[in-house]
CSV table of C-alpha atoms in Angstrom, one decimal:
chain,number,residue,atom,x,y,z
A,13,UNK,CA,201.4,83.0,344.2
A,14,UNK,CA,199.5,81.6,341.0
A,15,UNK,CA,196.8,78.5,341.6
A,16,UNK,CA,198.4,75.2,340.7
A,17,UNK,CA,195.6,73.6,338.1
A,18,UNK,CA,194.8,70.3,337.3
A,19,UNK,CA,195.5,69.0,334.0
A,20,UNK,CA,191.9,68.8,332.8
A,21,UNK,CA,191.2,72.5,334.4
A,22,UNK,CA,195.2,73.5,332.4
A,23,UNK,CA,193.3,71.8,329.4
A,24,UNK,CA,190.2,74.3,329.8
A,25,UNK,CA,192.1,77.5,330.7
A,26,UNK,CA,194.1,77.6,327.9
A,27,UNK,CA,191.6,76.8,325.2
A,28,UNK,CA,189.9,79.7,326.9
A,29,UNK,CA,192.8,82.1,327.3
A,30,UNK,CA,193.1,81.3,323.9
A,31,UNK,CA,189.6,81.8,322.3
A,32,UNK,CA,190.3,85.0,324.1
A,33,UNK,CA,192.9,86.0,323.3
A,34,UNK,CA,191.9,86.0,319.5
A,35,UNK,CA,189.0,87.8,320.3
A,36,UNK,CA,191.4,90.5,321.6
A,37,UNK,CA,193.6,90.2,318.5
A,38,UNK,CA,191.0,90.9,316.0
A,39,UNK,CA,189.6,94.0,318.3
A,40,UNK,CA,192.4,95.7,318.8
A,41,UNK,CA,195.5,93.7,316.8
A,42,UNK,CA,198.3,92.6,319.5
A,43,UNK,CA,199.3,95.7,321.2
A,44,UNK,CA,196.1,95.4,322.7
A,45,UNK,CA,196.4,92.1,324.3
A,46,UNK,CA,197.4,93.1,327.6
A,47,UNK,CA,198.4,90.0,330.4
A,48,UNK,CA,196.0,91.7,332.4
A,49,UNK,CA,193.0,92.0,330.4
A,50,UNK,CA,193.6,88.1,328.8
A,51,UNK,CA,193.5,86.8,332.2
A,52,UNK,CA,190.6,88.6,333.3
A,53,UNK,CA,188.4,87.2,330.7
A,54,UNK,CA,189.5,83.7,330.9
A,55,UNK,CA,188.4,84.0,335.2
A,56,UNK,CA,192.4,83.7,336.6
A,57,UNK,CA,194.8,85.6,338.1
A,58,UNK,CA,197.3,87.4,336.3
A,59,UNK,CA,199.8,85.8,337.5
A,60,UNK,CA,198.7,82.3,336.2
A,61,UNK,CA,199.3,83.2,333.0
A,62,UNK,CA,202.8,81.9,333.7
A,63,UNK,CA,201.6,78.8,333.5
A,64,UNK,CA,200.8,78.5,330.8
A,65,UNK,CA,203.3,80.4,328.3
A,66,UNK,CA,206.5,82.6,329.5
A,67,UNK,CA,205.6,85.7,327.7
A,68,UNK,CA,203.0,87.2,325.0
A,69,UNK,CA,205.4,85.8,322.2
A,70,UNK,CA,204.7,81.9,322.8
A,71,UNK,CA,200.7,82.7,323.0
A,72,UNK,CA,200.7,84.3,319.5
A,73,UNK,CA,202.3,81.2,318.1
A,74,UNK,CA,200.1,78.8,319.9
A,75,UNK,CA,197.7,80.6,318.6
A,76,UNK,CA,198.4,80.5,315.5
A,77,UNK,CA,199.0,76.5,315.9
A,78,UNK,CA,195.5,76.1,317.4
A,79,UNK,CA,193.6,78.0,314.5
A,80,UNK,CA,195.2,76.0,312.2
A,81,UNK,CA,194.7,72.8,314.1
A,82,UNK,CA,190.7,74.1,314.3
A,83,UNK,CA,190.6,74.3,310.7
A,84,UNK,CA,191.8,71.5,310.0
A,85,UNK,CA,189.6,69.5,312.0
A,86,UNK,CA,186.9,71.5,309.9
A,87,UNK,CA,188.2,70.0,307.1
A,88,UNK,CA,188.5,66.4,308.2
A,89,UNK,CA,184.8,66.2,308.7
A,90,UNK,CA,184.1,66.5,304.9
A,91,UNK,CA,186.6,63.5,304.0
A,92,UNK,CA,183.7,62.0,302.3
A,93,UNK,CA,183.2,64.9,299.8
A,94,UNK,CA,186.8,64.2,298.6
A,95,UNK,CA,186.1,61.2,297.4
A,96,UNK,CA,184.5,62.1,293.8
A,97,UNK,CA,187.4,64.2,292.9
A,98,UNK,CA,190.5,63.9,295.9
A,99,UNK,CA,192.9,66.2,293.7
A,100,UNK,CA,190.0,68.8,293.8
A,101,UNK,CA,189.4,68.6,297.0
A,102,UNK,CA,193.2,68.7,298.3
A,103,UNK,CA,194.0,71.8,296.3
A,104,UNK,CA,190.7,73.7,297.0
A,105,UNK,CA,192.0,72.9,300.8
A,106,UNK,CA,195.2,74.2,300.9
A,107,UNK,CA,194.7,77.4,298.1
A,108,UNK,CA,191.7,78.6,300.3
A,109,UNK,CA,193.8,78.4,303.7
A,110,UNK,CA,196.7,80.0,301.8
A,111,UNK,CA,194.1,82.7,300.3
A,112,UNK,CA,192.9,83.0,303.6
A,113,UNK,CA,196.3,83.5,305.5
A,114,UNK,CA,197.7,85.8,302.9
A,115,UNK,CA,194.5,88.4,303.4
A,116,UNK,CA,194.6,87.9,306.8
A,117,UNK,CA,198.4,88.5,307.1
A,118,UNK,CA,198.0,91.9,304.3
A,119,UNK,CA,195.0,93.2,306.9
A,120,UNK,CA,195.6,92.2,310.1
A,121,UNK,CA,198.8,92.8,312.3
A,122,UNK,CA,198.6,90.1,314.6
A,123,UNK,CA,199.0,87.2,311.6
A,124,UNK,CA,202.0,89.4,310.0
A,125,UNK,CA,203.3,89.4,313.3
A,126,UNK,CA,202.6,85.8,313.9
A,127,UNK,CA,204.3,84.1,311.0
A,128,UNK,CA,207.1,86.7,310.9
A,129,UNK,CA,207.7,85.1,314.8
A,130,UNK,CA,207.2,81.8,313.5
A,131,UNK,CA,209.7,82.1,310.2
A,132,UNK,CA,211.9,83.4,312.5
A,133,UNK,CA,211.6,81.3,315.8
A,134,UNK,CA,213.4,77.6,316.4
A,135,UNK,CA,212.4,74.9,314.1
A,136,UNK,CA,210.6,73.4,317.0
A,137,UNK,CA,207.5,75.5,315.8
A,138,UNK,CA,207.8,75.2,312.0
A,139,UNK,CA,207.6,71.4,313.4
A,140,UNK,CA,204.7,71.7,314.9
A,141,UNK,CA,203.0,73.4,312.1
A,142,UNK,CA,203.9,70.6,309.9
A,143,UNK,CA,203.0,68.1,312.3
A,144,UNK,CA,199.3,69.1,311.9
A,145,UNK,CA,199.7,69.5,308.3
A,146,UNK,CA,201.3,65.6,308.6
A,147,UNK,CA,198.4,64.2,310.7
A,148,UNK,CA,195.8,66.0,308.1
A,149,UNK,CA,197.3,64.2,305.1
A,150,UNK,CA,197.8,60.9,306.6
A,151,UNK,CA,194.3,60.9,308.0
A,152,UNK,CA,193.1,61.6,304.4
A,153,UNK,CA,195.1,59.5,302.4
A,154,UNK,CA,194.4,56.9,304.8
A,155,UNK,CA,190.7,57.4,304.2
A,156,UNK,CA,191.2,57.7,300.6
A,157,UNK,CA,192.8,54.2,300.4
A,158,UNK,CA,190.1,52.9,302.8
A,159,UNK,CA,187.5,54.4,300.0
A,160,UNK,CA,189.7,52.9,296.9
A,161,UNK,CA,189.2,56.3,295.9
A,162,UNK,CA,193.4,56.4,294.9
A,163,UNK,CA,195.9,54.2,293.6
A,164,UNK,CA,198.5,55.9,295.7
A,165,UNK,CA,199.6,58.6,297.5
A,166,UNK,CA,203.2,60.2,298.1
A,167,UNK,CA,202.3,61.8,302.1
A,168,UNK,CA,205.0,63.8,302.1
A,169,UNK,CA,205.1,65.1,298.7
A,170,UNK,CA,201.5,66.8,300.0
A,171,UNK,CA,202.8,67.9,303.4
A,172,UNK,CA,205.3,69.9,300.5
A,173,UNK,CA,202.6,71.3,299.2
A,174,UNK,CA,200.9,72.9,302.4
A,175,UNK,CA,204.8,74.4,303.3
A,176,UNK,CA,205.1,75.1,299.8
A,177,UNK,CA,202.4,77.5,299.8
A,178,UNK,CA,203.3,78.9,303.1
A,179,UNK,CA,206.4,80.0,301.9
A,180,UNK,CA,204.2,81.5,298.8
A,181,UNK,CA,201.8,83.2,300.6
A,182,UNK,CA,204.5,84.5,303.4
A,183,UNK,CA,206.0,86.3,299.9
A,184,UNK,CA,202.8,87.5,298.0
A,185,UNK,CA,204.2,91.5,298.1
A,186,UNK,CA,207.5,90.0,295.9
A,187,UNK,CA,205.0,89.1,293.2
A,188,UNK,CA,202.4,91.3,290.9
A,189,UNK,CA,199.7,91.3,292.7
A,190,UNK,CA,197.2,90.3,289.8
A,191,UNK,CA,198.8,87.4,288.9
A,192,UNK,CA,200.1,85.9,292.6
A,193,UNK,CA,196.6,83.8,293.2
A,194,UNK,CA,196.9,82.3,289.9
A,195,UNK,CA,200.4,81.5,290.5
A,196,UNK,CA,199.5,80.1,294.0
A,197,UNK,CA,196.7,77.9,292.4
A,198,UNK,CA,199.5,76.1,289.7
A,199,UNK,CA,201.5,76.0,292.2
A,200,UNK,CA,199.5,73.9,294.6
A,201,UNK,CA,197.4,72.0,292.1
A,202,UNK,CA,200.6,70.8,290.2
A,203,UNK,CA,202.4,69.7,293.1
A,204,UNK,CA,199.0,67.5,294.6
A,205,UNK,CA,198.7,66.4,290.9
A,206,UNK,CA,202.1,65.3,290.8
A,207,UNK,CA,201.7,63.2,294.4
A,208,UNK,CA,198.1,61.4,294.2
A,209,UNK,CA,197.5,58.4,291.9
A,210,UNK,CA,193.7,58.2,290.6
């Protein structure tokens, strides 16, 4: 019978299941996450693991969620670079986590896997994906305003742009491959355009 955890100790086993559990992925790619070996490294019993995500598929998408979530918070701490050109700083945002994703995705199973799961899986956890995306643009256009550094901003025409390119990057082999990061680039850089006010 698994331990029953507090919340704060929950709280501190996942994020360390987790941290492990990409450390795992980028050693040996998803077949070599093992139950097992995961819950050895994180300090619990195997059986815990079961409460925390009913099988190997919900860990891959959370994941997936708290690298994103990481990066953004990476992101949010240089608000105050944004503020001498925001449209800059928005599109260099999303085209380098798109750039990222879509090498990571061409060299390393465990993202292909990932956002095949996550195109595929209930719109639950697309909504979660764009609920971070949400909070990052409302913290920044919030900031911006604060900053009278924009006239206005359409939120949700820039959340667009973040699932835009996701859907982009997700379908980088349909395009020739010279000309897809130039594509991507337009792409994003029109759309924030079109959506901030200087």
């Amino acid at each position: 019978m698994s331990k029953a955890f507090s919340e704060d100790e929950k709280l501190n086993i996942k994020q360390k299941m987790m941290e492990a559990a990409i450390e795992i992925f980028h050693e040996s790619g998803t077949k070599g996450l093992s139950i097992k070996e995961l819950t050895k490294r994180a300090g619990i019993a195997q059986g815990s693991f079961y409460n925390f995500w009913k099988d190997k598929d919900a860990l891959i998408m959370d994941v997936m969620q708290y690298r994103l979530s990481q990066k953004l918070e990476i992101a949010k701490q240089s608000f105050d670079e944004s503020l001498e050109n925001p449209v800059k700083f928005l599109v260099d945002i999303i085209y380098e986590h798109s750039i990222d994703l879509k090498e990571k995705y061409k060299k390393k199973p465990i993202y292909a896997q990932a956002l095949n799961m996550l195109s595929k899986k209930t719109e639950n956890r697309v909504y979660e994906a764009n609920s971070l995306y949400t909070d990052f643009i409302n913290k920044l256009a919030e900031y911006w305003k604060e900053q009278n550094a924009v006239k206005d901003v359409d939120e949700k025409g820039l959340i667009n742009a973040f699932t835009g390119s996701f859907l982009l990057f997700s379908n980088y082999y349909k395009f020739e491959e010279e000309y897809f990061n130039d594509i991507l680039k337009v792409f994003i850089s029109a759309v924030v355009k079109r959506y901030i006010e200087l």
